[in-house]
Coordinates of C-alpha atoms in Angstrom, one line a residue:
M1 CA 65.1 -163.3 -26.7
I2 CA 61.9 -162.1 -25.0
R3 CA 60.8 -158.8 -26.5
T4 CA 59.1 -156.3 -24.1
P5 CA 55.9 -154.7 -25.6
L6 CA 56.4 -151.0 -26.4
R7 CA 53.0 -150.2 -24.7
P8 CA 52.4 -152.6 -21.8
L9 CA 48.7 -152.5 -20.9
A10 CA 49.2 -152.6 -17.1
R11 CA 51.5 -149.7 -17.1
I12 CA 49.4 -147.7 -19.5
L13 CA 46.3 -148.1 -17.4
E14 CA 48.3 -147.1 -14.3
A15 CA 49.6 -144.0 -16.0
R16 CA 46.2 -142.9 -17.1
A17 CA 44.9 -143.4 -13.6
T18 CA 47.6 -141.1 -12.2
G19 CA 47.3 -138.6 -15.0
Q20 CA 50.7 -139.3 -16.7
D21 CA 51.4 -139.3 -20.4
P22 CA 51.5 -143.0 -21.7
R23 CA 53.8 -142.0 -24.6
V24 CA 56.6 -141.4 -22.2
I25 CA 56.5 -145.1 -21.3
E26 CA 56.5 -146.1 -25.0
N27 CA 59.5 -143.8 -25.8
R28 CA 61.4 -145.3 -22.9
N29 CA 60.8 -148.8 -24.1
I30 CA 61.8 -147.9 -27.7
R31 CA 65.1 -146.5 -26.4
A32 CA 65.8 -149.6 -24.3
R33 CA 65.1 -151.9 -27.3
Q34 CA 67.4 -149.8 -29.6
E35 CA 70.2 -150.1 -27.0
D36 CA 69.8 -153.9 -26.9
M37 CA 70.0 -154.1 -30.7
R38 CA 73.2 -151.9 -30.7
E39 CA 74.8 -154.2 -28.2
V40 CA 74.0 -157.3 -30.2
A41 CA 75.5 -155.7 -33.4
R42 CA 78.6 -154.5 -31.6
N43 CA 79.2 -158.0 -30.3
R44 CA 78.8 -159.5 -33.8
A45 CA 81.2 -156.9 -35.3
E46 CA 83.8 -157.5 -32.7
G47 CA 83.7 -161.3 -33.4
R48 CA 84.1 -160.8 -37.1
L49 CA 87.0 -158.5 -36.7
L50 CA 88.7 -161.0 -34.4
V51 CA 88.3 -163.8 -37.0
L52 CA 89.6 -161.5 -39.8
G53 CA 92.6 -160.5 -37.6
L54 CA 93.4 -164.2 -37.0
F55 CA 93.2 -164.9 -40.8
F56 CA 95.7 -162.1 -41.6
F57 CA 98.0 -163.2 -38.8
C58 CA 98.1 -166.7 -40.1
A59 CA 98.6 -165.6 -43.7
F60 CA 101.5 -163.3 -42.8
A61 CA 103.0 -166.0 -40.7
V62 CA 103.0 -168.5 -43.6
I63 CA 104.5 -166.0 -46.0
G64 CA 107.2 -165.1 -43.5
L65 CA 108.1 -168.7 -42.9
R66 CA 108.3 -169.4 -46.6
M67 CA 110.4 -166.3 -47.2
G68 CA 112.8 -167.4 -44.5
A69 CA 113.1 -170.9 -46.0
L70 CA 113.8 -169.5 -49.4
A71 CA 116.4 -167.1 -48.0
T72 CA 118.3 -170.0 -46.3
S73 CA 118.1 -172.5 -49.2
T74 CA 120.5 -172.9 -52.2
A75 CA 119.3 -171.3 -55.4
E76 CA 118.2 -173.9 -57.9
E77 CA 116.9 -173.3 -61.4
P78 CA 113.8 -175.5 -62.2
R79 CA 114.0 -177.6 -65.3
R80 CA 110.4 -176.7 -66.2
A81 CA 108.2 -174.3 -64.4
G82 CA 105.4 -174.1 -67.0
A83 CA 104.9 -172.7 -70.4
G84 CA 107.6 -170.2 -71.4
A85 CA 109.9 -171.3 -68.5
A86 CA 113.6 -170.9 -68.8
I87 CA 115.4 -173.9 -70.2
S88 CA 117.9 -175.5 -67.8
A89 CA 121.3 -175.5 -69.4
A90 CA 123.1 -176.7 -66.3
R91 CA 125.2 -179.8 -66.7
A92 CA 127.6 -181.4 -64.2
D93 CA 131.4 -181.6 -64.8
I94 CA 133.2 -184.8 -65.6
V95 CA 136.5 -185.5 -63.8
D96 CA 139.1 -188.3 -63.9
R97 CA 139.9 -190.6 -60.9
R98 CA 142.1 -187.8 -59.4
G99 CA 139.6 -185.1 -59.8
R100 CA 141.1 -183.5 -62.9
L101 CA 138.7 -181.8 -65.2
L102 CA 137.6 -183.7 -68.4
A103 CA 134.4 -181.8 -69.3
S104 CA 132.7 -178.6 -68.1
N105 CA 130.4 -175.8 -69.2
M106 CA 131.5 -172.4 -70.6
E107 CA 129.4 -169.3 -71.1
T108 CA 128.8 -168.2 -74.6
H109 CA 126.2 -166.5 -76.8
A110 CA 123.9 -167.3 -79.7
L111 CA 123.1 -164.9 -82.4
Y112 CA 119.5 -164.3 -83.7
A113 CA 117.8 -161.6 -85.7
Q114 CA 114.5 -159.8 -85.6
P115 CA 114.3 -158.3 -89.1
H116 CA 111.2 -156.2 -88.4
I117 CA 113.1 -153.9 -86.1
M118 CA 116.2 -153.6 -88.2
I119 CA 117.3 -150.1 -89.3
D120 CA 119.7 -151.1 -92.2
P121 CA 119.2 -154.8 -93.2
Q122 CA 121.5 -154.4 -96.3
K123 CA 124.4 -153.3 -94.1
A124 CA 123.7 -156.0 -91.5
A125 CA 123.7 -158.7 -94.2
A126 CA 126.9 -157.5 -95.8
E127 CA 128.9 -157.2 -92.5
L128 CA 127.6 -160.5 -91.1
A129 CA 128.7 -162.3 -94.3
Q130 CA 132.2 -160.9 -93.7
I131 CA 132.3 -161.9 -90.0
F132 CA 130.9 -165.4 -90.8
P133 CA 132.0 -166.6 -94.3
E134 CA 129.9 -169.7 -94.0
L135 CA 126.7 -167.5 -94.0
D136 CA 125.4 -166.7 -97.5
H137 CA 125.0 -163.0 -98.1
A138 CA 122.1 -163.3 -100.6
R139 CA 120.2 -165.6 -98.3
L140 CA 120.7 -163.2 -95.3
L141 CA 119.5 -160.2 -97.3
K142 CA 116.4 -162.1 -98.5
D143 CA 115.6 -163.1 -94.9
F144 CA 116.2 -159.6 -93.5
T145 CA 114.0 -157.9 -96.1
G146 CA 111.2 -160.5 -96.1
K147 CA 108.3 -161.2 -93.8
R148 CA 110.2 -163.2 -91.2
K149 CA 110.2 -161.7 -87.7
F150 CA 112.7 -164.1 -86.1
L151 CA 115.6 -166.3 -87.3
W152 CA 118.6 -168.0 -85.7
L153 CA 121.9 -167.1 -87.2
K154 CA 124.6 -168.8 -85.1
G155 CA 124.4 -171.3 -82.3
T156 CA 127.6 -170.2 -80.5
L157 CA 129.9 -167.2 -80.8
S158 CA 133.4 -166.6 -79.7
P159 CA 134.1 -163.4 -77.7
E160 CA 135.7 -161.9 -80.8
Q161 CA 132.8 -162.7 -83.0
R162 CA 130.3 -161.3 -80.5
Q163 CA 132.2 -158.0 -80.3
A164 CA 132.4 -157.8 -84.1
V165 CA 128.6 -158.2 -84.4
H166 CA 128.1 -155.7 -81.5
D167 CA 130.1 -153.2 -83.5
I168 CA 127.7 -153.3 -86.4
G169 CA 125.3 -151.4 -84.2
E170 CA 122.2 -153.0 -85.6
P171 CA 119.3 -153.2 -83.0
G172 CA 117.8 -156.1 -84.9
L173 CA 120.8 -158.4 -84.2
L174 CA 120.5 -159.8 -80.7
F175 CA 122.4 -162.2 -78.4
G176 CA 121.0 -165.1 -76.4
A177 CA 122.9 -166.4 -73.4
R178 CA 124.2 -170.0 -73.8
E179 CA 126.3 -172.6 -72.0
M180 CA 128.4 -174.8 -74.3
R181 CA 130.2 -178.0 -73.4
L182 CA 134.0 -177.5 -73.1
Y183 CA 136.5 -180.3 -73.3
P184 CA 139.8 -178.7 -72.1
N185 CA 142.0 -181.6 -73.1
G186 CA 140.9 -181.6 -76.8
R187 CA 141.1 -185.1 -78.3
L188 CA 142.1 -186.8 -75.1
A189 CA 139.6 -189.5 -74.1
S190 CA 137.3 -188.4 -76.9
H191 CA 135.6 -191.8 -77.4
I192 CA 135.1 -192.1 -73.6
L193 CA 133.5 -188.6 -73.3
G194 CA 131.6 -188.7 -76.5
G195 CA 130.0 -185.3 -76.9
T196 CA 126.9 -183.1 -76.6
Q197 CA 124.6 -181.1 -78.8
F198 CA 121.9 -178.5 -78.2
G199 CA 118.5 -179.9 -77.7
E200 CA 115.5 -177.7 -76.9
Q201 CA 116.5 -174.0 -77.5
G202 CA 115.1 -170.8 -76.3
V203 CA 116.2 -167.2 -76.7
H204 CA 118.0 -167.1 -73.4
A205 CA 119.1 -170.7 -73.0
A206 CA 119.6 -174.0 -74.8
E207 CA 119.4 -177.5 -73.5
L208 CA 122.7 -179.5 -73.6
M209 CA 122.1 -183.2 -74.4
G210 CA 124.7 -186.1 -74.6
I211 CA 124.9 -187.8 -77.9
A212 CA 127.7 -190.3 -77.4
G213 CA 130.0 -191.8 -74.8
V214 CA 129.5 -191.1 -71.1
E215 CA 127.8 -187.8 -72.0
R216 CA 125.0 -189.9 -73.4
S217 CA 125.1 -192.9 -70.9
F218 CA 124.9 -190.6 -67.9
D219 CA 122.9 -187.8 -69.6
E220 CA 120.1 -187.9 -67.0
R221 CA 122.5 -187.8 -64.1
L222 CA 124.6 -185.0 -65.6
R223 CA 121.5 -182.9 -66.2
D224 CA 119.9 -183.5 -62.8
P225 CA 119.6 -180.0 -61.1
A226 CA 120.0 -181.6 -57.7
R227 CA 123.5 -183.0 -58.7
V228 CA 124.8 -180.2 -60.9
G229 CA 127.5 -179.4 -58.3
E230 CA 128.5 -183.0 -58.0
P231 CA 131.0 -184.0 -60.7
L232 CA 130.8 -187.4 -62.4
E233 CA 134.0 -189.2 -61.4
L234 CA 135.4 -191.6 -63.9
S235 CA 137.9 -194.4 -63.4
I236 CA 140.4 -193.2 -66.1
D237 CA 143.6 -191.6 -65.2
L238 CA 144.3 -188.5 -67.3
S239 CA 148.1 -188.9 -67.2
V240 CA 148.0 -192.5 -68.2
Q241 CA 145.4 -191.8 -70.9
A242 CA 147.6 -189.1 -72.4
V243 CA 150.7 -191.3 -72.5
A244 CA 148.7 -194.3 -73.9
E245 CA 147.2 -192.2 -76.7
R246 CA 150.6 -190.8 -77.7
V247 CA 152.4 -194.2 -77.7
L248 CA 149.6 -196.0 -79.4
Y249 CA 149.4 -193.4 -82.1
G250 CA 153.2 -193.7 -82.7
G251 CA 152.9 -197.5 -82.8
M252 CA 150.0 -197.4 -85.3
R253 CA 152.0 -195.1 -87.6
L254 CA 155.1 -197.2 -87.2
M255 CA 153.2 -200.5 -88.0
N256 CA 151.3 -198.9 -90.9
A257 CA 148.0 -199.8 -89.3
K258 CA 144.6 -198.5 -90.4
G259 CA 143.5 -198.2 -86.8
A260 CA 144.4 -199.2 -83.2
S261 CA 142.9 -199.6 -79.8
L262 CA 143.8 -200.4 -76.3
V263 CA 142.1 -201.2 -73.0
L264 CA 144.0 -201.0 -69.6
M265 CA 142.0 -202.5 -66.8
D266 CA 142.5 -203.0 -63.0
V267 CA 142.1 -206.8 -62.6
H268 CA 140.5 -206.5 -59.1
T269 CA 138.0 -203.7 -59.5
G270 CA 137.3 -203.9 -63.3
E271 CA 138.1 -200.1 -63.5
V272 CA 139.2 -199.1 -67.0
I273 CA 142.2 -196.9 -66.3
S274 CA 142.7 -196.0 -70.0
A275 CA 140.9 -196.8 -73.2
V276 CA 142.0 -195.5 -76.6
S277 CA 140.5 -195.9 -80.1
L278 CA 142.4 -194.5 -83.1
P279 CA 141.7 -192.5 -85.2
D280 CA 139.9 -190.2 -82.9
F281 CA 138.3 -186.7 -82.9
D282 CA 138.0 -183.5 -80.9
P283 CA 134.7 -183.6 -79.0
N284 CA 134.7 -179.8 -79.0
F285 CA 134.2 -180.0 -82.7
R286 CA 132.6 -183.5 -83.0
P287 CA 132.3 -184.4 -86.7
V288 CA 129.0 -185.1 -88.4
P289 CA 128.5 -188.9 -89.0
K290 CA 129.0 -189.9 -92.6
Q291 CA 127.7 -192.8 -94.6
V292 CA 130.6 -195.1 -95.2
K293 CA 130.9 -198.7 -96.4
D294 CA 133.1 -199.8 -93.5
Q295 CA 131.9 -198.3 -90.2
S296 CA 135.4 -198.5 -88.8
D297 CA 136.6 -196.0 -91.4
S298 CA 134.8 -193.2 -89.3
P299 CA 136.8 -191.5 -86.5
L300 CA 133.6 -191.8 -84.5
F301 CA 133.9 -195.6 -84.5
N302 CA 135.0 -196.9 -81.1
R303 CA 137.2 -199.9 -81.8
Y304 CA 137.6 -201.3 -78.3
A305 CA 133.9 -201.1 -77.5
Q306 CA 132.2 -201.5 -80.9
G307 CA 134.7 -203.4 -82.8
V308 CA 133.6 -207.1 -82.9
Y309 CA 136.6 -209.1 -84.1
E310 CA 137.9 -212.6 -84.2
L311 CA 140.7 -212.3 -81.7
G312 CA 142.6 -215.4 -82.7
S313 CA 145.1 -217.2 -80.4
T314 CA 144.4 -215.0 -77.4
F315 CA 141.6 -217.5 -76.7
K316 CA 143.9 -220.5 -76.3
V317 CA 144.8 -219.8 -72.7
F318 CA 141.1 -220.0 -71.8
T319 CA 141.0 -223.5 -73.3
A320 CA 144.1 -224.6 -71.4
V321 CA 142.9 -223.2 -68.1
Q322 CA 139.5 -224.8 -68.4
A323 CA 141.1 -228.2 -69.1
L324 CA 143.3 -227.7 -66.0
D325 CA 140.4 -226.6 -63.9
L326 CA 138.3 -229.7 -64.9
G327 CA 141.2 -231.9 -63.9
L328 CA 141.6 -233.3 -67.4
V329 CA 145.3 -232.4 -67.7
R330 CA 148.2 -230.8 -65.8
P331 CA 150.6 -228.2 -67.2
E332 CA 153.1 -230.9 -68.0
T333 CA 150.6 -233.4 -69.6
S334 CA 151.8 -234.4 -73.0
I335 CA 149.4 -233.8 -75.9
D336 CA 149.8 -235.0 -79.5
T337 CA 149.7 -231.9 -81.8
G338 CA 150.9 -233.8 -84.9
A339 CA 149.0 -234.0 -88.1
P340 CA 146.5 -234.9 -89.2
L341 CA 143.7 -233.5 -87.1
R342 CA 140.4 -233.6 -89.1
V343 CA 137.2 -232.4 -87.5
G344 CA 133.9 -232.3 -89.4
G345 CA 135.6 -232.9 -92.7
F346 CA 138.1 -230.1 -92.2
S347 CA 141.8 -230.3 -91.5
I348 CA 143.2 -228.3 -88.6
G349 CA 146.6 -226.8 -89.5
E350 CA 149.3 -224.8 -87.7
F351 CA 150.8 -221.4 -88.6
Q352 CA 153.2 -221.8 -91.5
G353 CA 152.6 -225.6 -91.6
K354 CA 154.5 -226.3 -88.4
N355 CA 154.3 -229.7 -86.7
Y356 CA 155.1 -229.7 -83.0
G357 CA 154.5 -233.4 -82.3
D358 CA 154.0 -234.4 -78.6
I359 CA 154.3 -231.3 -76.4
S360 CA 153.0 -230.3 -72.9
V361 CA 149.9 -228.3 -72.3
E362 CA 152.2 -225.4 -71.3
Q363 CA 154.0 -225.6 -74.5
I364 CA 150.8 -225.6 -76.5
I365 CA 150.3 -222.1 -75.2
V366 CA 153.9 -221.1 -75.5
K367 CA 154.2 -222.3 -79.1
S368 CA 150.6 -221.3 -79.9
S369 CA 149.5 -224.7 -81.3
N370 CA 146.1 -224.8 -83.0
R371 CA 146.0 -228.6 -83.0
G372 CA 147.0 -228.8 -79.3
S373 CA 144.3 -226.3 -78.4
G374 CA 141.8 -228.1 -80.5
R375 CA 142.5 -231.5 -78.9
L376 CA 142.1 -229.9 -75.4
A377 CA 138.7 -228.5 -76.5
M378 CA 137.6 -231.9 -77.7
M379 CA 138.4 -233.2 -74.3
I380 CA 136.3 -230.4 -72.7
G381 CA 133.3 -230.7 -74.9
A382 CA 131.0 -228.1 -76.5
E383 CA 128.6 -227.5 -73.6
Q384 CA 131.3 -227.0 -71.0
Q385 CA 133.3 -224.8 -73.3
K386 CA 130.3 -222.6 -74.1
A387 CA 129.4 -222.3 -70.4
F388 CA 132.9 -221.4 -69.4
L389 CA 133.3 -218.7 -72.1
T390 CA 129.9 -217.3 -71.1
G391 CA 130.9 -217.1 -67.5
L392 CA 134.0 -215.1 -68.5
G393 CA 131.6 -212.7 -70.3
L394 CA 133.0 -213.3 -73.7
L395 CA 129.7 -214.4 -75.3
T396 CA 127.3 -211.9 -73.8
D397 CA 126.9 -208.1 -74.0
T398 CA 129.2 -206.2 -71.7
P399 CA 127.7 -204.0 -68.9
F400 CA 130.2 -201.3 -69.7
E401 CA 128.7 -197.9 -69.3
L402 CA 129.5 -196.5 -72.7
S403 CA 126.5 -196.2 -74.9
E404 CA 128.4 -197.6 -77.9
A405 CA 129.2 -200.8 -76.0
R406 CA 125.5 -201.7 -75.8
G407 CA 125.3 -202.4 -79.5
A408 CA 128.4 -204.6 -79.7
H409 CA 126.9 -208.1 -79.6
P410 CA 129.4 -211.0 -79.7
Q411 CA 128.9 -213.2 -82.7
T412 CA 128.8 -217.0 -82.0
P413 CA 127.9 -219.9 -84.3
K414 CA 124.2 -220.8 -84.7
R415 CA 125.1 -224.5 -84.1
W416 CA 127.9 -225.2 -81.7
T417 CA 129.3 -228.2 -83.4
E418 CA 132.5 -230.2 -82.7
L419 CA 134.2 -228.1 -85.4
S420 CA 133.0 -224.9 -83.7
T421 CA 134.4 -226.2 -80.4
V422 CA 137.8 -226.8 -82.0
T423 CA 138.1 -223.5 -83.9
I424 CA 136.7 -221.4 -81.0
S425 CA 139.5 -222.9 -78.8
Y426 CA 142.0 -220.9 -80.8
G427 CA 139.8 -217.8 -81.3
H428 CA 138.2 -218.4 -84.7
G429 CA 134.5 -218.8 -85.3
V430 CA 133.6 -216.4 -82.5
S431 CA 133.9 -212.6 -82.6
T432 CA 134.0 -210.3 -79.6
T433 CA 135.4 -206.9 -78.6
P434 CA 138.8 -206.1 -77.1
L435 CA 136.9 -204.9 -74.0
H436 CA 135.4 -208.4 -73.6
L437 CA 138.8 -209.9 -73.9
A438 CA 140.3 -207.6 -71.3
A439 CA 137.6 -208.7 -68.8
G440 CA 138.3 -212.4 -69.6
Y441 CA 142.1 -212.0 -68.9
A442 CA 141.3 -210.0 -65.7
A443 CA 139.5 -213.1 -64.4
L444 CA 142.7 -215.2 -64.9
A445 CA 144.8 -212.5 -63.3
N446 CA 142.7 -211.9 -60.2
G447 CA 142.6 -215.6 -59.1
G448 CA 139.5 -216.8 -61.0
Y449 CA 136.8 -214.3 -60.3
A450 CA 134.5 -212.9 -63.0
I451 CA 135.0 -209.2 -63.5
K452 CA 132.7 -206.5 -64.9
P453 CA 134.5 -203.6 -66.7
T454 CA 133.4 -200.2 -65.5
L455 CA 134.2 -196.5 -66.2
L456 CA 133.2 -195.4 -62.7
R457 CA 135.8 -195.1 -60.0
Q458 CA 135.6 -197.9 -57.4
D459 CA 136.7 -197.7 -53.8
A460 CA 137.3 -201.5 -53.3
P461 CA 137.7 -204.7 -55.3
R462 CA 134.5 -206.2 -56.7
K463 CA 134.4 -210.0 -56.6
E464 CA 131.8 -211.6 -58.8
A465 CA 131.2 -215.4 -59.2
R466 CA 134.2 -217.7 -59.0
L467 CA 134.9 -219.2 -62.5
M468 CA 137.9 -221.4 -61.8
S469 CA 140.1 -222.5 -59.0
P470 CA 143.0 -220.3 -57.9
Q471 CA 145.4 -223.0 -58.9
A472 CA 144.1 -223.1 -62.5
A473 CA 144.1 -219.3 -62.8
R474 CA 147.7 -219.1 -61.4
A475 CA 148.8 -221.8 -63.9
G476 CA 147.3 -219.8 -66.7
V477 CA 149.2 -216.7 -65.6
D478 CA 152.4 -218.7 -65.5
M479 CA 151.8 -219.9 -69.0
L480 CA 151.3 -216.4 -70.2
R481 CA 154.5 -215.4 -68.6
K482 CA 156.4 -218.1 -70.5
V483 CA 154.8 -216.9 -73.8
V484 CA 156.7 -213.7 -73.3
S485 CA 159.9 -215.2 -71.9
E486 CA 160.2 -218.1 -74.3
G487 CA 157.4 -218.0 -76.9
T488 CA 155.7 -215.9 -79.6
A489 CA 155.7 -212.6 -77.6
S490 CA 159.4 -212.3 -76.7
M491 CA 159.4 -208.7 -77.9
G492 CA 156.9 -207.9 -75.1
E493 CA 159.5 -208.3 -72.3
V494 CA 159.8 -205.2 -70.1
P495 CA 162.7 -205.6 -67.6
G496 CA 161.4 -205.6 -64.0
Y497 CA 157.7 -206.0 -64.8
G498 CA 157.4 -209.7 -65.6
V499 CA 155.0 -209.2 -68.5
G500 CA 152.8 -212.2 -69.4
G501 CA 150.5 -212.3 -72.4
K502 CA 149.3 -214.1 -75.5
T503 CA 149.4 -213.0 -79.1
G504 CA 146.5 -213.4 -81.6
T505 CA 146.5 -212.9 -85.3
A506 CA 143.2 -213.3 -87.2
D507 CA 142.6 -212.9 -90.9
K508 CA 140.3 -209.9 -91.4
P509 CA 136.9 -210.8 -92.8
K510 CA 135.6 -209.3 -96.1
P511 CA 132.3 -207.4 -96.0
S512 CA 131.1 -209.7 -98.9
G513 CA 132.2 -212.9 -97.1
G514 CA 135.5 -214.8 -96.8
Y515 CA 138.8 -213.4 -95.5
Y516 CA 141.5 -211.2 -96.9
E517 CA 144.8 -212.8 -97.5
D518 CA 146.9 -209.8 -96.6
K519 CA 144.9 -208.1 -93.9
V520 CA 144.8 -209.1 -90.3
I521 CA 143.6 -208.0 -86.9
A522 CA 146.7 -208.3 -84.6
T523 CA 146.1 -208.5 -80.8
F524 CA 148.3 -208.8 -77.7
A525 CA 146.5 -209.4 -74.4
S526 CA 148.9 -208.9 -71.5
I527 CA 149.1 -209.1 -67.7
F528 CA 151.6 -207.3 -65.6
P529 CA 153.4 -207.8 -63.2
S530 CA 152.9 -211.6 -63.6
H531 CA 154.2 -212.4 -60.0
D532 CA 151.3 -210.3 -58.6
P533 CA 148.9 -209.3 -61.4
Q534 CA 147.5 -205.8 -61.1
Y535 CA 146.6 -204.8 -64.7
V536 CA 145.5 -206.2 -68.0
L537 CA 146.5 -204.4 -71.2
V538 CA 144.9 -205.4 -74.6
V539 CA 146.4 -203.8 -77.7
T540 CA 144.7 -204.4 -81.1
L541 CA 146.0 -203.2 -84.5
D542 CA 143.8 -203.1 -87.6
E543 CA 145.7 -204.1 -90.8
P544 CA 149.2 -203.7 -89.4
T545 CA 152.3 -204.4 -91.5
D546 CA 155.9 -204.4 -90.2
T547 CA 158.1 -203.4 -93.1
T548 CA 161.5 -203.4 -91.3
G549 CA 162.4 -206.9 -92.5
E550 CA 163.0 -208.3 -95.9
K551 CA 159.4 -209.3 -96.2
P552 CA 156.3 -207.7 -94.7
R553 CA 155.3 -209.1 -91.3
R554 CA 151.7 -208.9 -90.0
T555 CA 151.6 -211.2 -87.0
A556 CA 150.9 -209.8 -83.6
G557 CA 154.4 -210.9 -82.4
W558 CA 155.9 -208.4 -84.8
T559 CA 153.3 -205.7 -84.6
A560 CA 151.1 -205.5 -81.5
V561 CA 153.6 -206.9 -79.0
P562 CA 156.4 -204.3 -79.3
V563 CA 153.7 -201.5 -79.1
A564 CA 152.3 -203.1 -75.9
A565 CA 155.8 -203.4 -74.4
E566 CA 156.5 -199.7 -75.0
L567 CA 153.1 -198.9 -73.4
I568 CA 153.8 -200.9 -70.3
K569 CA 157.3 -199.4 -70.0
R570 CA 155.8 -195.9 -70.1
I571 CA 152.6 -196.3 -68.0
A572 CA 153.7 -198.7 -65.3
P573 CA 155.6 -196.0 -63.3
L574 CA 152.5 -193.8 -63.6
L575 CA 150.5 -196.6 -62.0
N576 CA 153.0 -196.8 -59.1
V577 CA 153.9 -200.4 -60.2
A578 CA 157.5 -200.7 -58.9
P579 CA 159.8 -202.9 -61.0
E580 CA 161.3 -206.0 -59.5
F581 CA 164.6 -207.3 -60.7
E582 CA 166.0 -210.8 -60.0
A583 CA 169.4 -210.8 -58.4
D584 CA 172.3 -211.7 -60.6
P585 CA 174.3 -214.6 -59.0
L586 CA 177.5 -213.2 -60.6
L587 CA 177.0 -210.0 -58.7
E588 CA 176.2 -211.5 -55.3
P589 CA 178.9 -210.6 -52.7
T590 CA 181.1 -213.5 -51.5
Y591 CA 182.6 -213.9 -48.1
T592 CA 185.8 -215.7 -47.0
A593 CA 186.4 -217.0 -43.6
S594 CA 189.0 -214.9 -41.8
E595 CA 191.9 -216.7 -40.1

C-alpha cells in the first residue's frame, strides 16, 4: 500500500503562496489515513467472524448428527469403557431345537457392607446371623467393628432375604444389582448345560462366566454384547431329554448300576437329540468339585463324553462290515470259529466257553463270536483295521462341542500287533467313549458316510467322507437287526420299530491294573428303525447287576438291552417315527369267486 505523506511539499508551498494554513492539509491527510486503517481492520474482523461462524456451524452439525444416530440406534452396554466402567453381566439365552428355554438370566442382588457408616454394628451382625445361618456372628461383629471399610457378605439374595435385610434398617448394609444364571428345568440336561460362576465383580454388576458344558464351550458367544438378543439354539429336544432321563434313571436303579449314560443321535445330521449322564446335578446349585479316587464317582463326571471305556462286542460289527467292504467275505461266507485260536501266545476264547464251529459272517455277529471276529480281523490286517476305525472317528478326539469331550482321548495300544488286531476286533484293547461309538454306528446307518456329532441344531444332512460302500453298510444294519430278532439282544425288540443293535459287555478295569471279576461296563448300541435308519441310541450301564434270576446277571443282554428297548418305546413317538407292522397272513382277507 502506498502511503501518502502527511505534509506533501508541493501542496505546502502552494498553500503558503496563497496565504492558507498548511496544518489544514496535514489534518486532512491524517483523517484520510485513519479512515483507511479503520476499513482494513473492519475487513479483517469480518473475515474472522465468518471463519468462527463456520466453525460453530460445523461443530453443531456434527453433534446433531451424532445425537440423531444415537437416538435411532439400539441401546448397548459396552463390555469395557475404561477404568471403573460397569461390568457387562448380559448373557444370551440357551434354547432347545424347538425354541424352549434351557437357560436364561434373572435379576437378583448381592449384599455388601460399609462398616464405617454403620449406626449399630452389633445389631446388624446379630440379625444377619439369624437371616443367614451360614454366616458366623462373631466374625461379622469383628469385621463390622474393625478397620475394614468394605466387605462382601452374600453373592446372591432371594427376594425374601433382601426384604429381611432391608427391614434391619442399617444404612451400612447395601445391595448391589446382579444377574444370575437360571436353569428353569432344574437337573434336566445338566451335563449339557454345565453351569456358570461369577467372574469379575463390581458393586453394581458381576460378570457371568461359563465353567462347564455349553456354557463354557460357547462362553465368548454367549457374552457377546452384539448377540445377547440371539439365543443359542441346541440340537437337543427338551421333551425327549426329559423322558430319556426318567427312563434311564429307572433302568439304572432297577439294574442296581452305579451309573448310566445314553446318547441319541440323528444318523444324517450328527445332531445329538438327547444325552444323559447319571448321576447328575442341578446347575442352579452346581456342587463344588471334590477330590475322589474314582473320577466317575462325582456327579459332575460326564459319562458319555468323558467316560473312556472298553465297549466290548459292540465293535464286532465294524470288523464284519470292513471285511465285507474289502470283498474278503460275504454275509453267508462260512468262517471257522472253533478252538483253538492262539495269537501271540494267547488263546482266544468265547463267552462261557462256547464253541460255534463253522458259522457264517452274519452268525458271527448274531452269536457274538470272539474267534469269528478275530479271524475276520486277521484277514483284514492291522493297518487297514486301524485306518478304518480312525475314519469312523473311534480312535481320535471327537469334535463335539462340550468342553468335557475335549479331554476324553481314546486309548489305543502303543504297538498295534496281531494280538491287538484280534482283541480290538471284539472291543478289547481299545477304549473310547459312548459318544464315539454313537458316531461310528451312525456311519453304518446313514449308508457309509462319516458323521461328526454336534450339539448345534442343523438345517440339513451333513455328509462327510464316504467310509464304506452302501451295500456293506446295509449288510451291517441287517446283521444288527438279526442280533435283536435272533441273537443276544432279543429283549431289545420293540414292535413296529425294527430295532437293530449289538450288545457289549466288558470287564471293568481296576485303577491299580487288571480287571474286576464281578464288575462290568454293559453297552447296547442300537439303530432304529432298521428298514430306514434315522437314529442311533447307545445305552451304557456302569456295574449293572440283574437280580431277578436265580443268579446275578451282568451281561448287556440282560441289563442294557431292556433299558434301551423301553427308551425306544417311549421316545420314538416323540421323534415322529411311525411304527410299521408286518401284515399277518392269517388275518389277510380271502376272496371266493362268485357263481
